Coordinates of C-alpha atoms in Angstrom, one line a residue:
X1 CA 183.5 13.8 87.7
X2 CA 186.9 13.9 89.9
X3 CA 188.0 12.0 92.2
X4 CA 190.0 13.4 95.1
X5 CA 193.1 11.3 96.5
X6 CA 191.2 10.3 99.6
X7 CA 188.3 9.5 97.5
X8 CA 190.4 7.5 95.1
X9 CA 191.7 5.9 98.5
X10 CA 188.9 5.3 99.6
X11 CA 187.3 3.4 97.1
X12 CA 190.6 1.0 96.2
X13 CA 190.5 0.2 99.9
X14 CA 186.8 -0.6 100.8
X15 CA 187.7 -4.7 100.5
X16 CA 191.4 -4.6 101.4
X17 CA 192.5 -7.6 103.9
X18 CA 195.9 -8.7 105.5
X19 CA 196.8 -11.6 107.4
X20 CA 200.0 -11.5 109.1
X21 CA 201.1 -15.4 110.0
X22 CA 201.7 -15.4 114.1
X23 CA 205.1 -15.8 115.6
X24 CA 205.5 -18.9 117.8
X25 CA 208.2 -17.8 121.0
X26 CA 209.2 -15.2 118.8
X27 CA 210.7 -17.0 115.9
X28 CA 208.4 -17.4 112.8
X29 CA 207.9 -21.3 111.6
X30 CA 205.7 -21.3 108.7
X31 CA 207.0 -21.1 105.3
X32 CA 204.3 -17.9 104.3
X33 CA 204.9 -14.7 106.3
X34 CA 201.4 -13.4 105.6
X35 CA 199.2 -12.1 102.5
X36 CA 197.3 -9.1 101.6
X37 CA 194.2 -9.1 99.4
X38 CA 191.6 -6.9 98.0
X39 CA 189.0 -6.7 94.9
X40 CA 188.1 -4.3 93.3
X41 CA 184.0 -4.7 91.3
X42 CA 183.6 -3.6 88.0
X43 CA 180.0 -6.1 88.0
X44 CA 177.4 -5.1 90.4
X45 CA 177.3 -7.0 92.4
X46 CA 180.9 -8.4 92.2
X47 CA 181.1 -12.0 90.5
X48 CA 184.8 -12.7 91.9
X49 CA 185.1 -13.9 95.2
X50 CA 188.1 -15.1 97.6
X51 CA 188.8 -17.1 100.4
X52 CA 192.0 -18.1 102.4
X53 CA 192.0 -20.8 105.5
X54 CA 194.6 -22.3 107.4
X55 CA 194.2 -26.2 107.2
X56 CA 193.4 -27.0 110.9
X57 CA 194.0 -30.9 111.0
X58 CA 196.9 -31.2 108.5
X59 CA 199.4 -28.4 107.8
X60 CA 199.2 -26.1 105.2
X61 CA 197.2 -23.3 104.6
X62 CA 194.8 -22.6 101.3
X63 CA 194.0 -19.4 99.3
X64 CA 192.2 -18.7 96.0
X65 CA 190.2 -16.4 94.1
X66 CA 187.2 -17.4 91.8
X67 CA 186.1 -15.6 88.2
X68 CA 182.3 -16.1 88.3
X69 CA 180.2 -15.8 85.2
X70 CA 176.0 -15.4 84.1
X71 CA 176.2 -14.1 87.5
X72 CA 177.9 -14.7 91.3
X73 CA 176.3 -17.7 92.5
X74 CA 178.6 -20.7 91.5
X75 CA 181.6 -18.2 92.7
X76 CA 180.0 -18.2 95.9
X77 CA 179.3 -21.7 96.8
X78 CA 182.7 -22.7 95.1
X79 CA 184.7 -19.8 97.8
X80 CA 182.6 -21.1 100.9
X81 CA 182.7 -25.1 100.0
X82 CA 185.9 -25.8 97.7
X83 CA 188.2 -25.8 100.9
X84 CA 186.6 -27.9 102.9
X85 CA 186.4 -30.3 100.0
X86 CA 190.6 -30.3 99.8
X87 CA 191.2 -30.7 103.6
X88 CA 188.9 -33.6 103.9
X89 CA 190.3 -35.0 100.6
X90 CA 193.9 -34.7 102.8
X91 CA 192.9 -35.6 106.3
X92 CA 193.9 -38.9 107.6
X93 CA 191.5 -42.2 107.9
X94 CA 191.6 -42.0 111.7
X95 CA 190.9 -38.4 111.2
X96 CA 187.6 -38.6 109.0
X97 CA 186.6 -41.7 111.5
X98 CA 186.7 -39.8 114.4
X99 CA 184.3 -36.6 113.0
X100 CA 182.2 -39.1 111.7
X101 CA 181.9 -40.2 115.1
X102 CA 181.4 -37.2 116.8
X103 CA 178.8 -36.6 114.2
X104 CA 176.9 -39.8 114.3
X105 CA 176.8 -39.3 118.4
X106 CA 176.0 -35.4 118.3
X107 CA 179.6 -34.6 119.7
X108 CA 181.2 -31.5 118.7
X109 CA 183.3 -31.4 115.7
X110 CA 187.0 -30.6 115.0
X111 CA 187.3 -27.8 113.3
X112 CA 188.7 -27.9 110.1
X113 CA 189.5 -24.7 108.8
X114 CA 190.2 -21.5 110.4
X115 CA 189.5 -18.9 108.0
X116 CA 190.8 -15.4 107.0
X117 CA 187.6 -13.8 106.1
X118 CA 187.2 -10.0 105.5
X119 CA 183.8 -8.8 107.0
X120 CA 182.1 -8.4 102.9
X121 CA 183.4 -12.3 102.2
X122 CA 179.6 -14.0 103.8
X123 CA 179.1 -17.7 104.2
X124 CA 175.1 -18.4 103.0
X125 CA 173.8 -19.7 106.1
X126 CA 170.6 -21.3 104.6
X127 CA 172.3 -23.5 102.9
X128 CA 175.3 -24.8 105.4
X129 CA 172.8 -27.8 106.3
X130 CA 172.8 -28.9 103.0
X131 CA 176.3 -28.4 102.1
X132 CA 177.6 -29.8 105.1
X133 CA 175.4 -33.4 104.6
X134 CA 176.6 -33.3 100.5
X135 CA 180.3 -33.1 102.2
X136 CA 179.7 -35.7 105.0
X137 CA 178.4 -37.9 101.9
X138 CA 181.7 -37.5 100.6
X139 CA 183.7 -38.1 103.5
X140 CA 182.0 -41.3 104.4
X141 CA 183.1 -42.6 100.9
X142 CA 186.5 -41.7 101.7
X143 CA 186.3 -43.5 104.8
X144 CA 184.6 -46.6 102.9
X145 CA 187.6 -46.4 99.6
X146 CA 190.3 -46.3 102.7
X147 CA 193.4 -47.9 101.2
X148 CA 195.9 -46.8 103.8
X149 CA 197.9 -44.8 101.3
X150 CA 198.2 -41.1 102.7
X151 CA 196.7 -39.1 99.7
X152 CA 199.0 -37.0 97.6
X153 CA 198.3 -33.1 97.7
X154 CA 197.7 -33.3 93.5
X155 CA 195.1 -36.1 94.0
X156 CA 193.5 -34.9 97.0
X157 CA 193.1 -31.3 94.9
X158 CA 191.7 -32.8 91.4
X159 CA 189.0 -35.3 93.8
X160 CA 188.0 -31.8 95.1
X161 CA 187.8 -29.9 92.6
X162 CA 185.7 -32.6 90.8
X163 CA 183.9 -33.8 94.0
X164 CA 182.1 -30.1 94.5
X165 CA 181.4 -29.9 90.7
X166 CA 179.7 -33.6 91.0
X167 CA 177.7 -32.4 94.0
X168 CA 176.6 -29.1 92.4
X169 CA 174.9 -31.0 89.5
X170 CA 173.4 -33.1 92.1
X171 CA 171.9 -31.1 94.1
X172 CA 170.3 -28.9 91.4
X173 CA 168.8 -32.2 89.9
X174 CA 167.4 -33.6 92.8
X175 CA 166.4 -29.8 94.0
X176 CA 165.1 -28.7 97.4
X177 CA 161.5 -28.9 98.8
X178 CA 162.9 -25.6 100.7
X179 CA 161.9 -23.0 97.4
X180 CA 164.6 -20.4 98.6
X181 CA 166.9 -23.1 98.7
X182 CA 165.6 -24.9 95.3
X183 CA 166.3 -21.7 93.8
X184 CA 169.5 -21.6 95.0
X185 CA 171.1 -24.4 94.2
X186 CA 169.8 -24.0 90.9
X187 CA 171.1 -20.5 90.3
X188 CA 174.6 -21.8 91.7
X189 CA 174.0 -24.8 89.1
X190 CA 173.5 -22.8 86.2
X191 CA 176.3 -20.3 86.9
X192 CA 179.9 -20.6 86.2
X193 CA 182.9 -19.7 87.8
X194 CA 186.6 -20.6 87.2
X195 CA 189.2 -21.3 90.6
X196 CA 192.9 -20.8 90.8
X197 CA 194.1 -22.2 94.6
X198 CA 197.2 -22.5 96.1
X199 CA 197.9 -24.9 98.7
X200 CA 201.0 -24.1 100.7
X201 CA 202.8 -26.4 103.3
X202 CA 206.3 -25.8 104.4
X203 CA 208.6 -25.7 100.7
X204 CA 205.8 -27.4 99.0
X205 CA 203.7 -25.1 96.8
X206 CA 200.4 -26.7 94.7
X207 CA 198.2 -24.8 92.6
X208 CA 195.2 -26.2 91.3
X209 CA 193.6 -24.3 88.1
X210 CA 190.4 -24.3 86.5
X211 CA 189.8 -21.8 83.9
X212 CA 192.0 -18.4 83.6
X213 CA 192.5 -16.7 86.4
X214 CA 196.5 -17.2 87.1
X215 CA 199.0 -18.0 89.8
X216 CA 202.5 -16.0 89.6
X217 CA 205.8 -16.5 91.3
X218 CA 207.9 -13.4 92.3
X219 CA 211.5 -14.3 92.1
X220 CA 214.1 -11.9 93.2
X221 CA 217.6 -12.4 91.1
X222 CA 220.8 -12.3 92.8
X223 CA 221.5 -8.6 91.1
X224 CA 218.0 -7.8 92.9
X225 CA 215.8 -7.9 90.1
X226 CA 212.3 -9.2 89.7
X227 CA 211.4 -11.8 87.6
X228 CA 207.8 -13.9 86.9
X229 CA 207.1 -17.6 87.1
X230 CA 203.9 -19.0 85.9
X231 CA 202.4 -21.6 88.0
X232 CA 199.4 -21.9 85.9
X233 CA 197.6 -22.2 82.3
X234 CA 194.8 -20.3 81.2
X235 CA 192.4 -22.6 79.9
X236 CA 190.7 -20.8 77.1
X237 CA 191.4 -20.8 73.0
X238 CA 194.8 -19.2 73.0
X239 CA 195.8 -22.2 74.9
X240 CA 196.4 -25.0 71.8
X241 CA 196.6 -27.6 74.2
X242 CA 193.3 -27.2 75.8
X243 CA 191.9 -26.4 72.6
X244 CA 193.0 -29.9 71.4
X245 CA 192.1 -31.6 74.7
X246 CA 188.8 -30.4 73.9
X247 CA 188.3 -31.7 70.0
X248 CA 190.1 -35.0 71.6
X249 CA 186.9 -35.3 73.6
X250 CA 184.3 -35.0 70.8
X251 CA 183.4 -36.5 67.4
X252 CA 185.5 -35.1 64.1
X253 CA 182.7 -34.2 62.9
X254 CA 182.3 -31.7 65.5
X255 CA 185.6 -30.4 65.2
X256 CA 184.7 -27.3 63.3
X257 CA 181.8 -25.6 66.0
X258 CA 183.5 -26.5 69.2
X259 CA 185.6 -23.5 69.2
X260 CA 184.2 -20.3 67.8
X261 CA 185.0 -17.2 67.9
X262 CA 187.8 -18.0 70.4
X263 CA 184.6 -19.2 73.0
X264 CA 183.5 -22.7 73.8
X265 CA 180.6 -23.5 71.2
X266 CA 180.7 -19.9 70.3
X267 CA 179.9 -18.7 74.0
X268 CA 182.3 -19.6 76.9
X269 CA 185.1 -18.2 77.7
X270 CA 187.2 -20.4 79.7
X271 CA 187.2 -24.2 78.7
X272 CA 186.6 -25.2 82.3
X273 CA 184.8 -24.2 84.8
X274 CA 182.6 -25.2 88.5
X275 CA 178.6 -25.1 87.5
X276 CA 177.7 -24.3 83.7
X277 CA 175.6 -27.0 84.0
X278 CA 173.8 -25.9 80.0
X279 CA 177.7 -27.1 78.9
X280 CA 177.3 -30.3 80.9
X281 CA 173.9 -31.7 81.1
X282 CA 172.4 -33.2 78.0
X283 CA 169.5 -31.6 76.4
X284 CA 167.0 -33.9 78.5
X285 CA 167.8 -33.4 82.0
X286 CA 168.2 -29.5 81.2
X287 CA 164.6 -29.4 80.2
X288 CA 163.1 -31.4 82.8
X289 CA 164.7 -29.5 85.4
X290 CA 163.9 -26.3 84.0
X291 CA 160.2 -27.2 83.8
X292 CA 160.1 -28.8 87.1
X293 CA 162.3 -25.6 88.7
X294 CA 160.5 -22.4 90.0
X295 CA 159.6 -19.6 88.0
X296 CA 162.2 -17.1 88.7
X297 CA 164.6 -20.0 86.5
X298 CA 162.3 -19.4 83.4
X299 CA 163.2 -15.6 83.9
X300 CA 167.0 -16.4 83.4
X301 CA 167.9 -15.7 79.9
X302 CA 171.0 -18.1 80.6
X303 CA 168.5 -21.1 81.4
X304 CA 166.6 -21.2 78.6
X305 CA 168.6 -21.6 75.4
X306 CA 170.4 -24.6 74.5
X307 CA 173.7 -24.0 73.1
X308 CA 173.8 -24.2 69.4
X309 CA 175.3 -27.5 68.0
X310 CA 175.0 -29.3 71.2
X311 CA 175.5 -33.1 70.7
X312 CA 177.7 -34.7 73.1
X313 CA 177.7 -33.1 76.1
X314 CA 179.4 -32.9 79.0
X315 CA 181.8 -30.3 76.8
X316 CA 183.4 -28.8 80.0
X317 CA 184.8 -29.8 83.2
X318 CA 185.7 -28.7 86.5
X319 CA 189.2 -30.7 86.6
X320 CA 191.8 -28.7 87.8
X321 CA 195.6 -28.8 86.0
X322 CA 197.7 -28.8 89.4
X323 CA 201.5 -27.7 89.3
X324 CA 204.1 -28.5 92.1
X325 CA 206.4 -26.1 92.6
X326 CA 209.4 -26.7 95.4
X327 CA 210.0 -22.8 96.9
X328 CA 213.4 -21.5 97.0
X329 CA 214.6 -18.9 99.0
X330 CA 214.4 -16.6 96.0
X331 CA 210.7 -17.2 95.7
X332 CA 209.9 -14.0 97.4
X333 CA 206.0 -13.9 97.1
X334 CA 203.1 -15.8 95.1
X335 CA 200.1 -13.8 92.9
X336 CA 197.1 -15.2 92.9
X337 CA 194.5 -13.3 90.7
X338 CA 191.4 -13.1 88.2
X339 CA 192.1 -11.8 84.7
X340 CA 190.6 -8.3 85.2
X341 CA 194.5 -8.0 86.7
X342 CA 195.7 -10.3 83.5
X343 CA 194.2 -8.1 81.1
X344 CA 195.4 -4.9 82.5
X345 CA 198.9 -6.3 83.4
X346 CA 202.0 -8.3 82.0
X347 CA 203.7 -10.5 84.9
X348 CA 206.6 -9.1 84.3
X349 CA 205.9 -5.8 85.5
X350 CA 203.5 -7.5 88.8
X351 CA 206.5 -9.1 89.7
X352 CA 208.4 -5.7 90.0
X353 CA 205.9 -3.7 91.1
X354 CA 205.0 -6.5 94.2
X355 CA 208.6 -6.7 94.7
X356 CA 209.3 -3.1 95.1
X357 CA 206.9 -2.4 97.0
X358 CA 207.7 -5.8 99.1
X359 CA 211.3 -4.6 99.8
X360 CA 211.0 -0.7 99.9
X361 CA 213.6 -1.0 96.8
X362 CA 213.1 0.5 93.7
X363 CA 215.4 -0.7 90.2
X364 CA 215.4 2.3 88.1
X365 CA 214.7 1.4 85.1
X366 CA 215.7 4.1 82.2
X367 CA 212.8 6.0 81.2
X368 CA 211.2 3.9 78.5
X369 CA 209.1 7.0 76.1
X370 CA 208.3 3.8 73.6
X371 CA 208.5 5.8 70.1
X372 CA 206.6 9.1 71.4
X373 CA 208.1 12.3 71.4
X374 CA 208.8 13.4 74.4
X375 CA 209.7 17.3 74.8
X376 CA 212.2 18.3 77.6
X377 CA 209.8 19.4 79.5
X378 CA 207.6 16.5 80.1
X379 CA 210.5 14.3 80.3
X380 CA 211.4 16.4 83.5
X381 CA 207.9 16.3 84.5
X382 CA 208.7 12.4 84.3
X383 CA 212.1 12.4 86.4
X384 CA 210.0 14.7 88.8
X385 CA 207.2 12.6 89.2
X386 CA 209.5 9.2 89.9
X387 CA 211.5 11.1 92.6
X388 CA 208.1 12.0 94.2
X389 CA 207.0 8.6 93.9
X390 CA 210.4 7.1 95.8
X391 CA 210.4 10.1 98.1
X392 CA 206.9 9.3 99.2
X393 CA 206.3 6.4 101.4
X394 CA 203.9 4.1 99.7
X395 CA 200.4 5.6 100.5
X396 CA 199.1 1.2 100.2
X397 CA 199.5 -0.8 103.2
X398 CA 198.5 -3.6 101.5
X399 CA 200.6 -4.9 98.2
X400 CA 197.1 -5.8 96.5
X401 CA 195.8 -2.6 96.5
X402 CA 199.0 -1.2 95.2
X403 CA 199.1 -3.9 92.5
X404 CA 194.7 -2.3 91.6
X405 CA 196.0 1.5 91.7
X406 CA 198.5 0.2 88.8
X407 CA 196.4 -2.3 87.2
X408 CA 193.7 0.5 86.9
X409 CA 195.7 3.7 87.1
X410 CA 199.1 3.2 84.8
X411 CA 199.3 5.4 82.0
X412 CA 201.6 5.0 78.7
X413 CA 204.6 5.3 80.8
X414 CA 204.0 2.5 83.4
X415 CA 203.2 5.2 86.6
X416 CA 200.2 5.6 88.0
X417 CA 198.5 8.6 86.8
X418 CA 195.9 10.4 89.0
X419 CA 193.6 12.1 86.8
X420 CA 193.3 8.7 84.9
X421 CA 192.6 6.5 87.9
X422 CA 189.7 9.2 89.3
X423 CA 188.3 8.3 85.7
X424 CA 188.2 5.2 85.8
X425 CA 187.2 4.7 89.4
X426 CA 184.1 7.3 89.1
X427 CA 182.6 5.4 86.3
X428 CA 179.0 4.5 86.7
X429 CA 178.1 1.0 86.9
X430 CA 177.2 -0.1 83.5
X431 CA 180.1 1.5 82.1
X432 CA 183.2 0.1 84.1
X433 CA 182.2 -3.1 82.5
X434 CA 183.0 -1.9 79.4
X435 CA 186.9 -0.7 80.4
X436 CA 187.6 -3.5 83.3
X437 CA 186.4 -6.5 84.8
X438 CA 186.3 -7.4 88.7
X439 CA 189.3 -7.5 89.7
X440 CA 190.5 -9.7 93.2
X441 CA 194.3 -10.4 93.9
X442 CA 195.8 -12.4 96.8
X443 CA 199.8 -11.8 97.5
X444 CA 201.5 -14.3 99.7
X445 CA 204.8 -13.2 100.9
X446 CA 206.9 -16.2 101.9
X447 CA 209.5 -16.5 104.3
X448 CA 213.0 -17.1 103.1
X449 CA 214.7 -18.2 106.1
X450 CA 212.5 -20.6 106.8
X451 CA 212.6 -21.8 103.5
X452 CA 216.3 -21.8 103.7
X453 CA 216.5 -23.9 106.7
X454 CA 214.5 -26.7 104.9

């Protein structure tokens, strides 16, 4: 089954979005230009989702993407409530008082986020009433714990992060007399999903990570190179610190079925993670909400097992690692992404095809043929194909979708190769799975000069 080019197009460009960061009298005062982002599902439905919001009442603005597993739920919730977690975890005591206020006397509220949705990325509307009381709850306890301290950005983002992970345990064990809703919270409960979120305010960069999806910095070298910086850790068992954070946490004689099979207890993935409540719970309160949930629940192979040599739960948490990074003006542009880019990708070569395509500039590299044998002829066909490809102006408008046509189209020689991408895109639902996972990618492009100037 082929593909045509506009087909191909097409397809990689169904959930493209770019924000471009608006001029103020001309001159351009945030530290981020704009960012382009785009997924590409492999699941149907998708289980990644996105989300990017400029912080309203502080400055800053917020972007992330969110790997969601045993189905899309948690991903969801965590993409429509994790922001509004961090901003009220950073607003000011007067602040919080004052849309308390206006909420107690009916008044309408500040706004706290303005976000940069693309029309697929919904918000579920039947349960904003409920998440909106479990984050006033919150709120009113920061008002109540008011020290006077201004809250650092690495606090404010690891109460988050564990704040929403609290309240989705909490809601799906004190359920909904709403059945829809009951059901919901429940499914969101007992899905998983990992986070990686940047939080970006003038030359301060923060990302907080949960699980392993990654954060990359492009740098551009003063011979105009591009290099990678990693601003985050997969947490998972090729990881030996988290793996020993883990056995830390438990009894020796645990020690031999925590990790298996390079999986939590033999069947997670990541070592932390929002909802994957059957990693959390113990044993007791799994059952009795089970049996007192709806019957849909008891459908859900996920639901019903216990995981095997389960003794001292909670064995995973939602607790982000954050990492402050101070930009440079050789920080050219952040990656934010879920492994289906990972696995396809090394950083090295993100960072130089972002950067490229950025700045227009290509670094030739030499022709690497890596051990094959390579006749004359192909090797023309090569030379050919690479003039073609910097004759051409970049058919992507958007730097994420030229970063999925490589992650899903490269061939042996690190160019995208046509016939291979119209493969791989015209795969039928339950086989992508099997060559790719959902992949979504967020690329900030910052602004030197105004970094500079700081």
């Amino acid at each position: 089954f082929y593909l045509t080019p506009p087909q191909v197009n097409s397809i990689l460009k169904a959930n493209e979005y770019s924000f471009k960061v608006p001029e103020f009298d001309g001159k351009n005062v945030s530290s981020i230009l704009g960012f382009d982002s785009n997924q590409l599902p492999a699941n149907a439905p998708i289980e990644d989702r996105r989300s990017a919001a400029t912080c309203l009442q502080t400055r800053g603005m917020l972007l992330g993407v969110f790997d969601g597993h045993a189905g899309c739920a948690c991903a969801q919730a965590v993409s429509e409530r994790l922001f509004y977690y961090i901003a009220v975890s950073l607003l000011p005591h007067e602040t919080l008082l004052e849309i308390e206020n206006a909420v107690e006397s009916g008044r309408a509220l500040l706004p706290i986020l303005q976000w940069h949705k693309h029309p697929n990325d919904y918000f579920s509307k039947e349960a904003s009433k409920l998440y909106f009381n479990s984050l006033r709850t919150y709120w009113q306890e920061l008002i109540d714990l008011n020290s006077g301290e201004t809250t650092d950005v690495r606090e404010a983002l690891i109460n988050a992060f564990k704040r929403l992970d609290n309240d989705i345990s909490l809601e799906a064990q004190v359920g909904d007399p709403n059945s829809f809703l009951n059901y919901l919270v429940l499914r969101v409960a007992f899905s998983g999903a990992t986070a990686c979120v940047a939080h970006v305010d003038g030359v301060d960069l923060h990302i907080a990570n949960t699980g392993d999806s990654r954060a990359m910095l492009g740098v551009q070298e003063e011979d105009g190179s591009w290099s990678a910086v990693n601003l985050s850790y997969d947490h998972n068992a090729q990881n030996e610190h988290e793996v020993k954070r883990v056995k830390m946490e438990h009894p020796k004689s645990e020690e031999k079925s925590l990790v298996k099979q390079d999986r939590l207890l033999g069947l997670l993935m990541p070592f932390r993670a929002f909802g994957d409540v059957k990693f959390k719970w113990s044993i007791e309160l799994q059952k009795r909400v089970i049996e007192s949930g709806p019957d849909q629940l008891n459908d859900n192979e996920y639901t019903k097992f216990i995981p095997p040599n389960y003794h001292t739960p909670p064995y995973l948490t939602a607790e982000p690692e954050v990492i402050h990074h101070k930009l440079r003006p050789q920080d050219k542009f952040l990656v934010l992404a879920t492994d289906g880019l990972w696995e396809t990708m090394h950083r090295q070569d993100v960072a130089r095809i972002v950067g490229e395509y950025l700045t227009g500039v290509h670094h030739q590299q030499p022709i690497a043929v890596g051990g094959y044998k390579v006749t004359l002829g192909q090797m023309h066909g090569l030379l050919t194909e690479r003039r073609a490809r910097i004759s051409s102006v970049f058919e992507d408008q958007n730097a994420a979708t030229h970063l999925i046509r490589h992650a899903v189209g490269n061939n042996e020689f690190g160019t995208v190769d046509h016939e291979r991408l119209s493969k791989m895109l015209s795969l039928p639902e339950e086989l992508a799975r099997m060559y790719r996972d959902d992949i979504t990618i967020i690329v900030v492009q910052f602004n030197s000069h105004v970094i500079g100037a700081y």
